[in-house]
mmCIF file of C-alpha atoms in Angstrom:
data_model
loop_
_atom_site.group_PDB
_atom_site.id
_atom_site.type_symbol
_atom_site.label_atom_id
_atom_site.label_comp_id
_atom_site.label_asym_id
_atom_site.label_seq_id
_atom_site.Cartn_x
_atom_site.Cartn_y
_atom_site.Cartn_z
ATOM 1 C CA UNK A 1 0.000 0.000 0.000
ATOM 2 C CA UNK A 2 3.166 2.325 0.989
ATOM 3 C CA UNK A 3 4.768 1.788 -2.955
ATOM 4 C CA UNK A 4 5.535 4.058 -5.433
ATOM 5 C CA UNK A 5 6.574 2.815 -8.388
ATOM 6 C CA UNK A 6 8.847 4.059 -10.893
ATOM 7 C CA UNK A 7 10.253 3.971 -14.520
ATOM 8 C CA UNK A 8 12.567 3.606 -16.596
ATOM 9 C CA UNK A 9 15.311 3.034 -14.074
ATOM 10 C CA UNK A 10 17.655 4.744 -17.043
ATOM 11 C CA UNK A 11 16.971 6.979 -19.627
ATOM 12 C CA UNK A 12 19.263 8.447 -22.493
ATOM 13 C CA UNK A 13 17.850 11.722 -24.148
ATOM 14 C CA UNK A 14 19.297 14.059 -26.880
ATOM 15 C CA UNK A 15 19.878 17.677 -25.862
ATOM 16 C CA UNK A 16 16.865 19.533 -26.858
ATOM 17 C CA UNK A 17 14.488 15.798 -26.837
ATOM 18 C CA UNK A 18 11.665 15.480 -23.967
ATOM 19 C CA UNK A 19 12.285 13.404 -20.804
ATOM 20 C CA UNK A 20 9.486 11.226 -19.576
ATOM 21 C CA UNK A 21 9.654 9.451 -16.262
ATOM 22 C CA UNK A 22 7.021 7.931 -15.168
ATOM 23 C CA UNK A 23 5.353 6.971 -11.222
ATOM 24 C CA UNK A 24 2.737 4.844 -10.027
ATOM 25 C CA UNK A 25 1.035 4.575 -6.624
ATOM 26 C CA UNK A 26 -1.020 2.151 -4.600
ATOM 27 C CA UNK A 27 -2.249 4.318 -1.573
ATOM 28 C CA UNK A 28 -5.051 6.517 -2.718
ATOM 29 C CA UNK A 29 -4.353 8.299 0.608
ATOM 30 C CA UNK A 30 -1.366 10.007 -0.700
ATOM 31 C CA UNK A 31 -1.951 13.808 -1.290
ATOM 32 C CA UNK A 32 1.358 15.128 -2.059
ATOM 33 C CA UNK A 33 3.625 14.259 -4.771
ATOM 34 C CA UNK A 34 6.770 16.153 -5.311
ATOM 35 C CA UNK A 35 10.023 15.708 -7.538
ATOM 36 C CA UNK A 36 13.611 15.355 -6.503
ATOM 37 C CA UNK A 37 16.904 15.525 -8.106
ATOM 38 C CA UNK A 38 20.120 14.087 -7.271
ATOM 39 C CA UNK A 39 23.595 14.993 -8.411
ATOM 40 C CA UNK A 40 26.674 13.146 -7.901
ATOM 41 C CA UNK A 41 27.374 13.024 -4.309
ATOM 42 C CA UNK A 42 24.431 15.943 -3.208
ATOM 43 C CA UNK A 43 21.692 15.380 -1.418
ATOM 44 C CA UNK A 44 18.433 14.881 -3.147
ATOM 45 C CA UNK A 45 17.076 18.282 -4.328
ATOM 46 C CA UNK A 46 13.283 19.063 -4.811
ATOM 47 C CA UNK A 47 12.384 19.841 -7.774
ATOM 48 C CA UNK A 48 8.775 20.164 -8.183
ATOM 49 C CA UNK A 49 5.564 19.217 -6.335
ATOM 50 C CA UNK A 50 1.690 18.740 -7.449
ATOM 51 C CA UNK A 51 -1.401 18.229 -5.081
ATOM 52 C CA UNK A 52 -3.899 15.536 -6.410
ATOM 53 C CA UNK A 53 -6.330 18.146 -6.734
ATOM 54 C CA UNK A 54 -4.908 19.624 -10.189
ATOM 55 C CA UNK A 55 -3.464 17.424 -12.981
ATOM 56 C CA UNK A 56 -0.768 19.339 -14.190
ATOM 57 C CA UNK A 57 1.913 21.748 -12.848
ATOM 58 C CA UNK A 58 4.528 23.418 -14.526
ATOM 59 C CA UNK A 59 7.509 24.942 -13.252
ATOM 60 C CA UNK A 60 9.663 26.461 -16.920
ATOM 61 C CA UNK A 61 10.761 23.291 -18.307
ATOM 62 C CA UNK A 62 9.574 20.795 -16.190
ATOM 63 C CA UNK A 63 6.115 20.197 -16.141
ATOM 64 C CA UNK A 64 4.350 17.523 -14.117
ATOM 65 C CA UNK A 65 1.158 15.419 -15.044
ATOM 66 C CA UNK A 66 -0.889 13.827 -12.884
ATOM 67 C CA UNK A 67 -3.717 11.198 -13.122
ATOM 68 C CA UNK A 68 -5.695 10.734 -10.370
ATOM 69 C CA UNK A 69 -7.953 7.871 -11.598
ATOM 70 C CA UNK A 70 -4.980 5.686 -12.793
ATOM 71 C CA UNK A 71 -2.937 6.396 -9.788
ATOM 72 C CA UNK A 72 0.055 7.683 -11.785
ATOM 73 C CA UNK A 73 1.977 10.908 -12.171
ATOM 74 C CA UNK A 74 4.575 11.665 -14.615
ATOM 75 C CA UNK A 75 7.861 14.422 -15.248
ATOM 76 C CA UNK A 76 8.677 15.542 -18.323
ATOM 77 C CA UNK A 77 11.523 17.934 -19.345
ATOM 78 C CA UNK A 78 10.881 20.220 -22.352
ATOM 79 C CA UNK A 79 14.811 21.340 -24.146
ATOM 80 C CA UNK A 80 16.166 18.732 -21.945
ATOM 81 C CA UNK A 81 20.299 19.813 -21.380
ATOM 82 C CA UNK A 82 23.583 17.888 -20.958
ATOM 83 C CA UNK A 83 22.933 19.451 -17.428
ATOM 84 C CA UNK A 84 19.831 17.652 -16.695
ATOM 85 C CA UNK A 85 21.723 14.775 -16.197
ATOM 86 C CA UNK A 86 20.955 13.137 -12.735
ATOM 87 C CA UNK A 87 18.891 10.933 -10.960
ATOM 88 C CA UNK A 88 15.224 11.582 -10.448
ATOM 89 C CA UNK A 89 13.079 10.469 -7.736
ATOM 90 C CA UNK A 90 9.144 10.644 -7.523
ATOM 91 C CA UNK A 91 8.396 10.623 -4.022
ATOM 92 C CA UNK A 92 4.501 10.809 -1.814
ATOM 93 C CA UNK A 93 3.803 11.838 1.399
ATOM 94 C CA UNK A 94 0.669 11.547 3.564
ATOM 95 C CA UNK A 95 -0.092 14.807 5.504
ATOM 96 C CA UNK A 96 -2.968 14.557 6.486
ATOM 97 C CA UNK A 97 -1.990 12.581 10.061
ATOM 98 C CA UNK A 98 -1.574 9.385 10.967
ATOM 99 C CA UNK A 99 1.656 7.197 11.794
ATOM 100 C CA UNK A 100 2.668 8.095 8.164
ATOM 101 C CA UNK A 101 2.196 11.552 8.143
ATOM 102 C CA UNK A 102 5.258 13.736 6.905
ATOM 103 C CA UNK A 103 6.983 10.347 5.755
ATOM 104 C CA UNK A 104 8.046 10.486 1.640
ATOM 105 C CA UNK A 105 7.920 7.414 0.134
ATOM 106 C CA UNK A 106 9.974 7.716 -2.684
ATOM 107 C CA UNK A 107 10.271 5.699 -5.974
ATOM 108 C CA UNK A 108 13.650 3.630 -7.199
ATOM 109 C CA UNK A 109 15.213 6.666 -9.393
ATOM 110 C CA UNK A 110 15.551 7.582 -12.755
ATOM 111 C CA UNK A 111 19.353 8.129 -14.130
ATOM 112 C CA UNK A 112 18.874 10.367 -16.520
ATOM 113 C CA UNK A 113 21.429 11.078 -19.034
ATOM 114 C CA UNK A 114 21.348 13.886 -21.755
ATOM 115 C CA UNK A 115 23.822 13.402 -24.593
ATOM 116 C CA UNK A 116 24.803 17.490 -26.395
ATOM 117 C CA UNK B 1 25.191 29.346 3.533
ATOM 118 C CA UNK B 2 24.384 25.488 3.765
ATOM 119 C CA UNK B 3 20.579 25.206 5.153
ATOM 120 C CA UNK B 4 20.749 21.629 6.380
ATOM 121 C CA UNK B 5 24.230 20.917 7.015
ATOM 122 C CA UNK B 6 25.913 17.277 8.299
ATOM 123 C CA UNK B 7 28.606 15.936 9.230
ATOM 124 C CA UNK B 8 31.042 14.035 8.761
ATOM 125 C CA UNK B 9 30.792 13.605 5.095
ATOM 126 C CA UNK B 10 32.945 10.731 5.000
ATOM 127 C CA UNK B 11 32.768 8.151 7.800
ATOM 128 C CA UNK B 12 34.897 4.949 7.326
ATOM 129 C CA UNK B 13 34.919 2.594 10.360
ATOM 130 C CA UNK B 14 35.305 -0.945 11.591
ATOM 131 C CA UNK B 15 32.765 -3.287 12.353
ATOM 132 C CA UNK B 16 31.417 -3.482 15.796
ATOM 133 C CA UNK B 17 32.548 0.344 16.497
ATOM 134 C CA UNK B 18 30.326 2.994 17.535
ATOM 135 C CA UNK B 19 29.811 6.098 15.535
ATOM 136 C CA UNK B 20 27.555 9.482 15.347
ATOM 137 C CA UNK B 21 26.644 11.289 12.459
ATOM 138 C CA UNK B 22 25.678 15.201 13.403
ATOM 139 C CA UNK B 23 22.958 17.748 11.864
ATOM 140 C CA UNK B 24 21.823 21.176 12.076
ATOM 141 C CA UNK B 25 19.535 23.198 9.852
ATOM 142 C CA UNK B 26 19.659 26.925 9.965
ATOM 143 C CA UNK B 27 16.280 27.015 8.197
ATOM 144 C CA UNK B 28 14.175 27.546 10.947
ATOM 145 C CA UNK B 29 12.086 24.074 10.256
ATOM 146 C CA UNK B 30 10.277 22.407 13.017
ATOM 147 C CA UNK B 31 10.242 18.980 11.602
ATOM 148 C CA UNK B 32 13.639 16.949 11.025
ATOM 149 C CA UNK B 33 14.481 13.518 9.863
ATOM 150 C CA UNK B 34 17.246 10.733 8.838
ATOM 151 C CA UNK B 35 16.715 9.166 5.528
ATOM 152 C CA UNK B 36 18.999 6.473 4.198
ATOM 153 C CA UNK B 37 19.950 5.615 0.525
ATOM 154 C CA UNK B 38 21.396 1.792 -0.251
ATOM 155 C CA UNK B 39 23.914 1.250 -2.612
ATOM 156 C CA UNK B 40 20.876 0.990 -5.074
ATOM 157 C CA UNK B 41 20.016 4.280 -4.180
ATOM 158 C CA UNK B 42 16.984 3.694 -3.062
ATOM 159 C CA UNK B 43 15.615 6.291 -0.487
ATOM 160 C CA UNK B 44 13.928 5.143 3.093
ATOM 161 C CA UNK B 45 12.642 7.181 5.735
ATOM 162 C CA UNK B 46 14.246 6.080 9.367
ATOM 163 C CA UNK B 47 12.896 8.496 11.286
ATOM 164 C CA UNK B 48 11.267 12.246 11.801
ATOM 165 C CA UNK B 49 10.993 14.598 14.708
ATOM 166 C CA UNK B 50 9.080 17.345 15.109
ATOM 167 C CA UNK B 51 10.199 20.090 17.907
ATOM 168 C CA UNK B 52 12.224 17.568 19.353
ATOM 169 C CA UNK B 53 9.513 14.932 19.809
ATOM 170 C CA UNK B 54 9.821 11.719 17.813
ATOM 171 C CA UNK B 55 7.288 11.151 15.259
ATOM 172 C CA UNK B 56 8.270 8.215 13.028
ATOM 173 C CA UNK B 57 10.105 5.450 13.645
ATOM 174 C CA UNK B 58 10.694 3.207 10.956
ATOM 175 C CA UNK B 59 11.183 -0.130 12.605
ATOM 176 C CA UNK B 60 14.825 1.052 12.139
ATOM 177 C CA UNK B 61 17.399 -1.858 14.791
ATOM 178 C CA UNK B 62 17.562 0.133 17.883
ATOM 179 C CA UNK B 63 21.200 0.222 17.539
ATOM 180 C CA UNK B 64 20.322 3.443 15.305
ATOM 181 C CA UNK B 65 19.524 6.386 18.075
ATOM 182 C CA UNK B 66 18.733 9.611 17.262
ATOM 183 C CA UNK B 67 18.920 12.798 19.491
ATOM 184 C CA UNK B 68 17.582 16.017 19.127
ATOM 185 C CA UNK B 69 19.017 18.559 21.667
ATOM 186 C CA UNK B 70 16.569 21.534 19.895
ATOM 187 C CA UNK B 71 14.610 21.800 16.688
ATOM 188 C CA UNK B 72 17.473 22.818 14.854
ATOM 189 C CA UNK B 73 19.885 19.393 15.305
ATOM 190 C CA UNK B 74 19.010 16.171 14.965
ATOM 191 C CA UNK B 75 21.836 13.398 15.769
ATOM 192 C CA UNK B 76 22.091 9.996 14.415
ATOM 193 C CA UNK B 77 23.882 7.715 17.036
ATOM 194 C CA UNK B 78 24.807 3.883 15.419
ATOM 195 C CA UNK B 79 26.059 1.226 18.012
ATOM 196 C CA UNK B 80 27.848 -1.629 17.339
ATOM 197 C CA UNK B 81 28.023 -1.193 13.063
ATOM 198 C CA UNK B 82 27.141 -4.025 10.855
ATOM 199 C CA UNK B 83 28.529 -4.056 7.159
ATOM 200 C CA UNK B 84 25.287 -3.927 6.160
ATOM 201 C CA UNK B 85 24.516 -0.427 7.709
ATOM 202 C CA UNK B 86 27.150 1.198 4.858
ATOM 203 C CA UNK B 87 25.088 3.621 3.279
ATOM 204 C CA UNK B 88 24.452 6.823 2.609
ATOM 205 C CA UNK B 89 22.578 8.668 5.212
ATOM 206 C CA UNK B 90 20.654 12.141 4.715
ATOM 207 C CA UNK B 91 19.656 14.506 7.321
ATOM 208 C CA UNK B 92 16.615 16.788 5.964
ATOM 209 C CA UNK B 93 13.868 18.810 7.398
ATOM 210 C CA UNK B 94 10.628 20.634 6.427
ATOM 211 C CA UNK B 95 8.503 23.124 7.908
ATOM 212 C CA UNK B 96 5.285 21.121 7.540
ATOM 213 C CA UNK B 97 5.689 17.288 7.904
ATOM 214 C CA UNK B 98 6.033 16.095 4.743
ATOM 215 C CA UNK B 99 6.339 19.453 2.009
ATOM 216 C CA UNK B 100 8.731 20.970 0.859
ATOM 217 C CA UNK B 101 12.026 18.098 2.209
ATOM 218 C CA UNK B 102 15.259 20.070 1.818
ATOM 219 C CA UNK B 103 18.052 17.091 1.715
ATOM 220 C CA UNK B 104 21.372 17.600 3.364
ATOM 221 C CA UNK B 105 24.594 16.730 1.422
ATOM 222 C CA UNK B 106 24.550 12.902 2.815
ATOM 223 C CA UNK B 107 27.087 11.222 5.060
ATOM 224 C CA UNK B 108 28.711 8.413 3.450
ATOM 225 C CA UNK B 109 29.103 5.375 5.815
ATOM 226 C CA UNK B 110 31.230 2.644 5.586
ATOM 227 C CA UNK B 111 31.564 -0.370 7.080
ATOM 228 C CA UNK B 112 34.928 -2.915 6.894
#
């Protein structure tokens, strides 16, 4: 019930192509569903976050979409650049109490590399 | 200025030694936690605290014990290390439980 789900676990991108990475969740409880990225050696870095209430956000290039009914949200990167490259993480969080509240459950990362 | 800063950011130790990991976050956040990443970099919650009170506890071995002296530091203690505790740990905090994570720079464990 606690999963998220994520894929690909690589993906290799021209500069200028659109990234796609893909999540999918069990617990219908979740009600926040942000974005992370991870360099080399840095912490995880958020990136950008959606409520279930609206099914898309967009934040300059990156843009998520989310699908309430199917349980799955998506990031995509518009003009992805050689300095995209990282891993991703789609993460969810209950806040809305519980033992789980404040806890991110995050997905198994995206490497992401973008080839000039 | 580093808003959730950790240390040490290298930690290379024995097995069956005793070690601490240290955190402070100048961000004013009540909420603080301790998140470790495997060597498949997968990301798990081990615990959060919020104004010094322990909220989660993610059946983590009690030979993990963290401390939190004030809202703004959060300690990891680890007794007796296993090789299987090398990891990469993360010290974060948020405001509200759960939005808007900032992610320290990680602590790097590892266990001969």
């Amino acid at each position: 019930q606690q999963q998220v789900k994520q894929s690909p676990q690589s993906l290799i991108v021209q500069k200028g192509g659109i990234s796609i990475i893909n999540c999918a969740y069990e617990n219908t409880a979740f009600d926040y569903f942000p974005w992370y990225q991870q360099f080399p050696g840095k912490g995880p870095a958020l990136l950008i976050a959606i409520r279930p209430d609206v099914s898309e956000k967009k934040e300059g290039r990156f843009t998520i979409s989310f699908n309430k009914s199917a349980k799955q949200f998506s990031l995509h990167i518009m003009d992805s650049q050689p300095g995209d490259s990282a891993t991703y993480f789609c993460a969810a969080s209950l806040n809305a109490g519980g033992t789980s509240y404040g806890k991110l459950t995050f997905g198994q990362g995206t490497i992401l590399t973008v080839h000039p | 200025d580093t808003a959730v800063s950790q240390t040490p950011k290298y930690l290379v130790t024995q097995m069956g030694n005793d070690k601490s990991i240290k955190c402070e976050q100048n961000l004013g956040h009540d909420t603080m936690y301790w998140y470790k990443q495997d060597s498949k970099k997968f990301l798990k919650i081990m615990f959060s605290y919020n104004n010094k009170e322990l909220i989660i506890n993610e059946t983590v071995p009690n030979r993990f014990s963290p401390k939190s002296p004030d809202k703004a530091h959060l300690n990891l203690h680890i007794n007796s290390l296993e090789l299987g505790d090398s990891a990469v740990y993360f010290c974060a905090s948020s405001q509200d439980q759960g939005f808007r994570v900032f992610f320290g720079s990680g602590t790097q464990l590892s266990v001969l």
